[in-house]
């Protein structure tokens, strides 16, 4: 009875509040927001990924080795949320050249990309993510760009990256649209308010030079000078500015030409959020002007989506409110400071960096300055905590040739990625620079970086519940292939459909069955499979023959949208190693002179591995001049994407019509053109005859890829000679420039299943992907140098191990051998403890470390 009376009184209270329009006190509202945000953080913990690579650049024919660290974003401890980690190698045009699925064990895993010698050179992006990382409105993933050089047999040029123009249909990677000179302004807190002094950060970039240093002057629109400004680091700087109703004009001179830029227009009323991040304390100040309606707001301090504190703010004109937070009470990394009103709207937002405490220390011992050819290398690594006490750890370790590896003094590492760059927008150049010393200048430069590159990764409206949250993806504790069955004609969902699955694994055939649910969905467990597997999926209704009216959709194309490259990614500036090279020459001048080239570059071969390499379906049997390429298509990948969305594709002309607007199929006489030119088809170093072409164009499931060339520029004399000898072609070889060249790359015959099943309704032939097996890095041994003095060994990565375990005293000894050159070494080691302590070291035997 008492409970009923209480509910009645509560209901009356709510109704009375609605009638009289009374709002609950601000303290109650913001306390509720705080509780809701805490609940959201507990319910939806986020993940981060970091990959430690064995090197900083690669060559076609190399292997990219990597160790994966997947952590909880909030605590930097290994995550157990996700099992599969998707790692993609994305080419310069934005196409996925290779994709790996790494099996994580408590947040750790390792893998590799074996680069075919026939692949195109370029700037390739490696990105890594779990499905759960893509679940939110602001999807996040790990991204790193590497140059992959093309080797040449010429003594004049040993490595290069070709520049080539692809057709518009291939340009899927967006570009950063910049004028000749751009100057962008970033007011502190995100807005300017009339009459209130604000800090304004800026970034200067040139289309031809990237981030540039410049200075300028700020003027009123009437021409009165306000203040001067200049860049501090990497084209970024800041100045203080009190705006009026008319935005100020910034004037700069660049390469002898004057430029003008307008600052953002100030709001007539509102709030300005100011942050002062001093050593040991973060001061927060909120100010408003006379036109701003009086209200009570709150400043929330969030870390990785979890609020750690909030403060009520009731601003008055000329009476800014402020409070201070002790850094030692806040978690390390990027903090998001948001000013919100009672309705839950974000009024102003700012990002600051809280320095980590007590990182792990990794120190090398026992190393020589320079190592002779084939010399043994013995490296002792010691891991200590901040107090200098040794602790046992598991590390990923890379040792590489310092003279033949591109070197950046302030490169990315586990520390910079997990604590800084993963929470910033855009490409961050040399993030290690901001942590080289604890000085006021470095603190200022880091603060400006956050003003320029900060972004709303964590939406406050979702955290506090004013905007509903629906996850875009579900977490994956196991690898499962999901799909759906729909009617081919009506596209309605088909429930209770039996699916039989036949998978070819090596020489064995594995079969299984599943059934669709009420919405037509099905799932195929993939946890026990490795590598790419051929599969046939058949549908049928219970008790009936195979269903003839069904399309099988597969949910596996959830990769994030391709991003634009930053200027520095396409124009990397490697640190000078001239001094290192001079010392190496002094050490062994005779040997170095015998192998040096005129341009100071070195011919490098592929890294060998113990396990037998898997043959890649995209290997080209014909070497093609990169600059002659107009477009290229992964046929199997393209066909699967179309079929996964219910589109029927059975022949190459049907596919090409969908892929390229430059391809035209004249159905009246069954002829094809590309760029309004007839097509010359080449396969396996020979121009195909008309009969062979007709047969190949019907085998959409028998081709791995098509590379389209411009005229005869990419055709070798070997192809011409082979074709003349065969006398079976219907192409005028003397007029090849009048043709578009289609290089057809076939799949190995054993990779093609029963073709007559391909086009049958209710049947789906496809490749499904299991976990990628980790290969073992091979490091040769030279116990007797004299026996191996003529051994060809041009490895740049001399040692790679993703799982090096120290002893109980935090010590481990690594032994390997040098290559055939005299060289100093670069050692990189990374570790993450179970309690979230990060250790990262990049060390050169010439005396520099990071």
PDB file of N, CA, C and O in Angstrom, residues 30-31 33-35 37-38 282 284 298-303 305-312 323-326 329-331 335-340 460:
ATOM      1  N   UNK A  30      22.838  17.693 -14.765  1.00  0.00           N
ATOM      2  CA  UNK A  30      24.208  17.322 -15.126  1.00  0.00           C
ATOM      3  C   UNK A  30      24.696  16.099 -14.352  1.00  0.00           C
ATOM      4  O   UNK A  30      25.529  15.336 -14.865  1.00  0.00           O
ATOM      5  N   UNK A  31      24.169  15.901 -13.169  1.00  0.00           N
ATOM      6  CA  UNK A  31      24.501  14.679 -12.441  1.00  0.00           C
ATOM      7  C   UNK A  31      23.945  13.465 -13.189  1.00  0.00           C
ATOM      8  O   UNK A  31      24.590  12.418 -13.275  1.00  0.00           O
ATOM      9  N   UNK A  33      23.425  13.377 -16.452  1.00  0.00           N
ATOM     10  CA  UNK A  33      24.283  13.218 -17.628  1.00  0.00           C
ATOM     11  C   UNK A  33      25.566  12.475 -17.264  1.00  0.00           C
ATOM     12  O   UNK A  33      26.050  11.615 -18.021  1.00  0.00           O
ATOM     13  N   UNK A  34      26.142  12.815 -16.125  1.00  0.00           N
ATOM     14  CA  UNK A  34      27.369  12.163 -15.674  1.00  0.00           C
ATOM     15  C   UNK A  34      27.134  10.664 -15.493  1.00  0.00           C
ATOM     16  O   UNK A  34      27.923   9.836 -15.965  1.00  0.00           O
ATOM     17  N   UNK A  35      26.038  10.308 -14.845  1.00  0.00           N
ATOM     18  CA  UNK A  35      25.741   8.898 -14.603  1.00  0.00           C
ATOM     19  C   UNK A  35      25.479   8.147 -15.909  1.00  0.00           C
ATOM     20  O   UNK A  35      25.910   6.999 -16.081  1.00  0.00           O
ATOM     21  N   UNK A  37      26.655   8.900 -18.882  1.00  0.00           N
ATOM     22  CA  UNK A  37      27.916   8.753 -19.609  1.00  0.00           C
ATOM     23  C   UNK A  37      28.775   7.647 -19.014  1.00  0.00           C
ATOM     24  O   UNK A  37      29.454   6.905 -19.739  1.00  0.00           O
ATOM     25  N   UNK A  38      28.754   7.525 -17.687  1.00  0.00           N
ATOM     26  CA  UNK A  38      29.490   6.445 -17.038  1.00  0.00           C
ATOM     27  C   UNK A  38      28.920   5.083 -17.446  1.00  0.00           C
ATOM     28  O   UNK A  38      29.665   4.140 -17.741  1.00  0.00           O
ATOM     29  N   UNK A 282      45.834  21.389 -15.015  1.00  0.00           N
ATOM     30  CA  UNK A 282      45.105  21.879 -16.185  1.00  0.00           C
ATOM     31  C   UNK A 282      44.076  22.884 -15.691  1.00  0.00           C
ATOM     32  O   UNK A 282      43.189  22.541 -14.908  1.00  0.00           O
ATOM     33  N   UNK A 284      40.997  25.479 -16.415  1.00  0.00           N
ATOM     34  CA  UNK A 284      39.879  25.644 -17.347  1.00  0.00           C
ATOM     35  C   UNK A 284      39.169  26.950 -17.014  1.00  0.00           C
ATOM     36  O   UNK A 284      38.836  27.204 -15.852  1.00  0.00           O
ATOM     37  N   UNK A 298      27.819  23.190 -17.819  1.00  0.00           N
ATOM     38  CA  UNK A 298      28.777  22.308 -17.146  1.00  0.00           C
ATOM     39  C   UNK A 298      29.927  21.986 -18.086  1.00  0.00           C
ATOM     40  O   UNK A 298      29.740  21.828 -19.295  1.00  0.00           O
ATOM     41  N   UNK A 299      31.115  21.922 -17.503  1.00  0.00           N
ATOM     42  CA  UNK A 299      32.316  21.493 -18.234  1.00  0.00           C
ATOM     43  C   UNK A 299      32.585  20.044 -17.860  1.00  0.00           C
ATOM     44  O   UNK A 299      32.754  19.723 -16.678  1.00  0.00           O
ATOM     45  N   UNK A 300      32.594  19.165 -18.867  1.00  0.00           N
ATOM     46  CA  UNK A 300      32.884  17.751 -18.658  1.00  0.00           C
ATOM     47  C   UNK A 300      34.300  17.448 -19.138  1.00  0.00           C
ATOM     48  O   UNK A 300      34.691  17.875 -20.232  1.00  0.00           O
ATOM     49  N   UNK A 301      35.040  16.716 -18.358  1.00  0.00           N
ATOM     50  CA  UNK A 301      36.390  16.283 -18.728  1.00  0.00           C
ATOM     51  C   UNK A 301      36.326  14.787 -19.004  1.00  0.00           C
ATOM     52  O   UNK A 301      36.096  13.981 -18.100  1.00  0.00           O
ATOM     53  N   UNK A 302      36.513  14.412 -20.264  1.00  0.00           N
ATOM     54  CA  UNK A 302      36.362  13.020 -20.682  1.00  0.00           C
ATOM     55  C   UNK A 302      37.691  12.437 -21.140  1.00  0.00           C
ATOM     56  O   UNK A 302      38.541  13.145 -21.706  1.00  0.00           O
ATOM     57  N   UNK A 303      37.832  11.148 -20.940  1.00  0.00           N
ATOM     58  CA  UNK A 303      38.995  10.414 -21.458  1.00  0.00           C
ATOM     59  C   UNK A 303      38.486   9.142 -22.124  1.00  0.00           C
ATOM     60  O   UNK A 303      37.870   8.296 -21.478  1.00  0.00           O
ATOM     61  N   UNK A 305      35.971   8.616 -23.932  1.00  0.00           N
ATOM     62  CA  UNK A 305      34.541   8.426 -23.820  1.00  0.00           C
ATOM     63  C   UNK A 305      34.007   8.286 -22.407  1.00  0.00           C
ATOM     64  O   UNK A 305      32.799   8.168 -22.226  1.00  0.00           O
ATOM     65  N   UNK A 306      34.878   8.326 -21.413  1.00  0.00           N
ATOM     66  CA  UNK A 306      34.419   8.234 -20.027  1.00  0.00           C
ATOM     67  C   UNK A 306      34.655   9.568 -19.322  1.00  0.00           C
ATOM     68  O   UNK A 306      35.789  10.065 -19.296  1.00  0.00           O
ATOM     69  N   UNK A 307      33.613  10.180 -18.733  1.00  0.00           N
ATOM     70  CA  UNK A 307      33.817  11.429 -17.986  1.00  0.00           C
ATOM     71  C   UNK A 307      34.495  11.153 -16.639  1.00  0.00           C
ATOM     72  O   UNK A 307      34.085  10.250 -15.909  1.00  0.00           O
ATOM     73  N   UNK A 308      35.528  11.938 -16.358  1.00  0.00           N
ATOM     74  CA  UNK A 308      36.237  11.778 -15.086  1.00  0.00           C
ATOM     75  C   UNK A 308      35.863  12.870 -14.088  1.00  0.00           C
ATOM     76  O   UNK A 308      36.055  12.697 -12.891  1.00  0.00           O
ATOM     77  N   UNK A 309      35.343  13.969 -14.599  1.00  0.00           N
ATOM     78  CA  UNK A 309      34.937  15.050 -13.700  1.00  0.00           C
ATOM     79  C   UNK A 309      34.034  15.998 -14.477  1.00  0.00           C
ATOM     80  O   UNK A 309      34.058  16.032 -15.716  1.00  0.00           O
ATOM     81  N   UNK A 310      33.203  16.758 -13.742  1.00  0.00           N
ATOM     82  CA  UNK A 310      32.451  17.838 -14.365  1.00  0.00           C
ATOM     83  C   UNK A 310      32.319  18.973 -13.353  1.00  0.00           C
ATOM     84  O   UNK A 310      32.394  18.762 -12.133  1.00  0.00           O
ATOM     85  N   UNK A 311      32.142  20.171 -13.886  1.00  0.00           N
ATOM     86  CA  UNK A 311      32.075  21.372 -13.050  1.00  0.00           C
ATOM     87  C   UNK A 311      30.951  22.265 -13.565  1.00  0.00           C
ATOM     88  O   UNK A 311      30.886  22.571 -14.765  1.00  0.00           O
ATOM     89  N   UNK A 312      30.042  22.681 -12.666  1.00  0.00           N
ATOM     90  CA  UNK A 312      28.986  23.616 -13.049  1.00  0.00           C
ATOM     91  C   UNK A 312      29.571  24.998 -13.294  1.00  0.00           C
ATOM     92  O   UNK A 312      30.470  25.443 -12.574  1.00  0.00           O
ATOM     93  N   UNK A 323      38.377  26.759 -12.963  1.00  0.00           N
ATOM     94  CA  UNK A 323      38.711  25.724 -11.985  1.00  0.00           C
ATOM     95  C   UNK A 323      39.954  24.997 -12.473  1.00  0.00           C
ATOM     96  O   UNK A 323      40.357  25.126 -13.632  1.00  0.00           O
ATOM     97  N   UNK A 324      40.576  24.244 -11.589  1.00  0.00           N
ATOM     98  CA  UNK A 324      41.842  23.580 -11.884  1.00  0.00           C
ATOM     99  C   UNK A 324      41.748  22.095 -11.580  1.00  0.00           C
ATOM    100  O   UNK A 324      41.146  21.688 -10.586  1.00  0.00           O
ATOM    101  N   UNK A 325      42.348  21.295 -12.469  1.00  0.00           N
ATOM    102  CA  UNK A 325      42.422  19.847 -12.287  1.00  0.00           C
ATOM    103  C   UNK A 325      43.882  19.438 -12.157  1.00  0.00           C
ATOM    104  O   UNK A 325      44.735  19.897 -12.931  1.00  0.00           O
ATOM    105  N   UNK A 326      44.195  18.605 -11.195  1.00  0.00           N
ATOM    106  CA  UNK A 326      45.546  18.096 -11.027  1.00  0.00           C
ATOM    107  C   UNK A 326      45.779  16.964 -12.031  1.00  0.00           C
ATOM    108  O   UNK A 326      45.000  16.008 -12.103  1.00  0.00           O
ATOM    109  N   UNK A 329      45.748  13.199 -11.175  1.00  0.00           N
ATOM    110  CA  UNK A 329      44.477  12.538 -10.913  1.00  0.00           C
ATOM    111  C   UNK A 329      43.738  12.175 -12.199  1.00  0.00           C
ATOM    112  O   UNK A 329      42.635  11.634 -12.149  1.00  0.00           O
ATOM    113  N   UNK A 330      44.348  12.505 -13.331  1.00  0.00           N
ATOM    114  CA  UNK A 330      43.705  12.233 -14.620  1.00  0.00           C
ATOM    115  C   UNK A 330      44.462  11.132 -15.358  1.00  0.00           C
ATOM    116  O   UNK A 330      45.677  10.983 -15.204  1.00  0.00           O
ATOM    117  N   UNK A 331      43.786  10.353 -16.176  1.00  0.00           N
ATOM    118  CA  UNK A 331      44.454   9.292 -16.943  1.00  0.00           C
ATOM    119  C   UNK A 331      45.324   9.898 -18.042  1.00  0.00           C
ATOM    120  O   UNK A 331      45.087  11.020 -18.501  1.00  0.00           O
ATOM    121  N   UNK A 335      42.656  14.254 -23.548  1.00  0.00           N
ATOM    122  CA  UNK A 335      41.432  14.520 -22.801  1.00  0.00           C
ATOM    123  C   UNK A 335      40.525  15.416 -23.630  1.00  0.00           C
ATOM    124  O   UNK A 335      40.990  16.353 -24.279  1.00  0.00           O
ATOM    125  N   UNK A 336      39.243  15.128 -23.600  1.00  0.00           N
ATOM    126  CA  UNK A 336      38.243  15.915 -24.320  1.00  0.00           C
ATOM    127  C   UNK A 336      37.475  16.740 -23.290  1.00  0.00           C
ATOM    128  O   UNK A 336      36.800  16.199 -22.423  1.00  0.00           O
ATOM    129  N   UNK A 337      37.617  18.067 -23.381  1.00  0.00           N
ATOM    130  CA  UNK A 337      36.956  18.972 -22.434  1.00  0.00           C
ATOM    131  C   UNK A 337      35.808  19.656 -23.158  1.00  0.00           C
ATOM    132  O   UNK A 337      36.018  20.375 -24.143  1.00  0.00           O
ATOM    133  N   UNK A 338      34.587  19.392 -22.696  1.00  0.00           N
ATOM    134  CA  UNK A 338      33.385  19.860 -23.399  1.00  0.00           C
ATOM    135  C   UNK A 338      32.539  20.739 -22.495  1.00  0.00           C
ATOM    136  O   UNK A 338      32.296  20.402 -21.332  1.00  0.00           O
ATOM    137  N   UNK A 339      32.090  21.855 -23.050  1.00  0.00           N
ATOM    138  CA  UNK A 339      31.135  22.735 -22.372  1.00  0.00           C
ATOM    139  C   UNK A 339      29.759  22.441 -22.947  1.00  0.00           C
ATOM    140  O   UNK A 339      29.524  22.630 -24.139  1.00  0.00           O
ATOM    141  N   UNK A 340      28.830  21.960 -22.090  1.00  0.00           N
ATOM    142  CA  UNK A 340      27.509  21.597 -22.587  1.00  0.00           C
ATOM    143  C   UNK A 340      26.430  22.324 -21.787  1.00  0.00           C
ATOM    144  O   UNK A 340      26.638  22.720 -20.631  1.00  0.00           O
ATOM    145  N   UNK A 460      29.372  13.641 -27.286  1.00  0.00           N
ATOM    146  CA  UNK A 460      28.811  13.814 -25.951  1.00  0.00           C
ATOM    147  C   UNK A 460      27.313  13.537 -25.920  1.00  0.00           C
ATOM    148  O   UNK A 460      26.785  13.018 -24.931  1.00  0.00           O
TER     149      UNK A 460
END
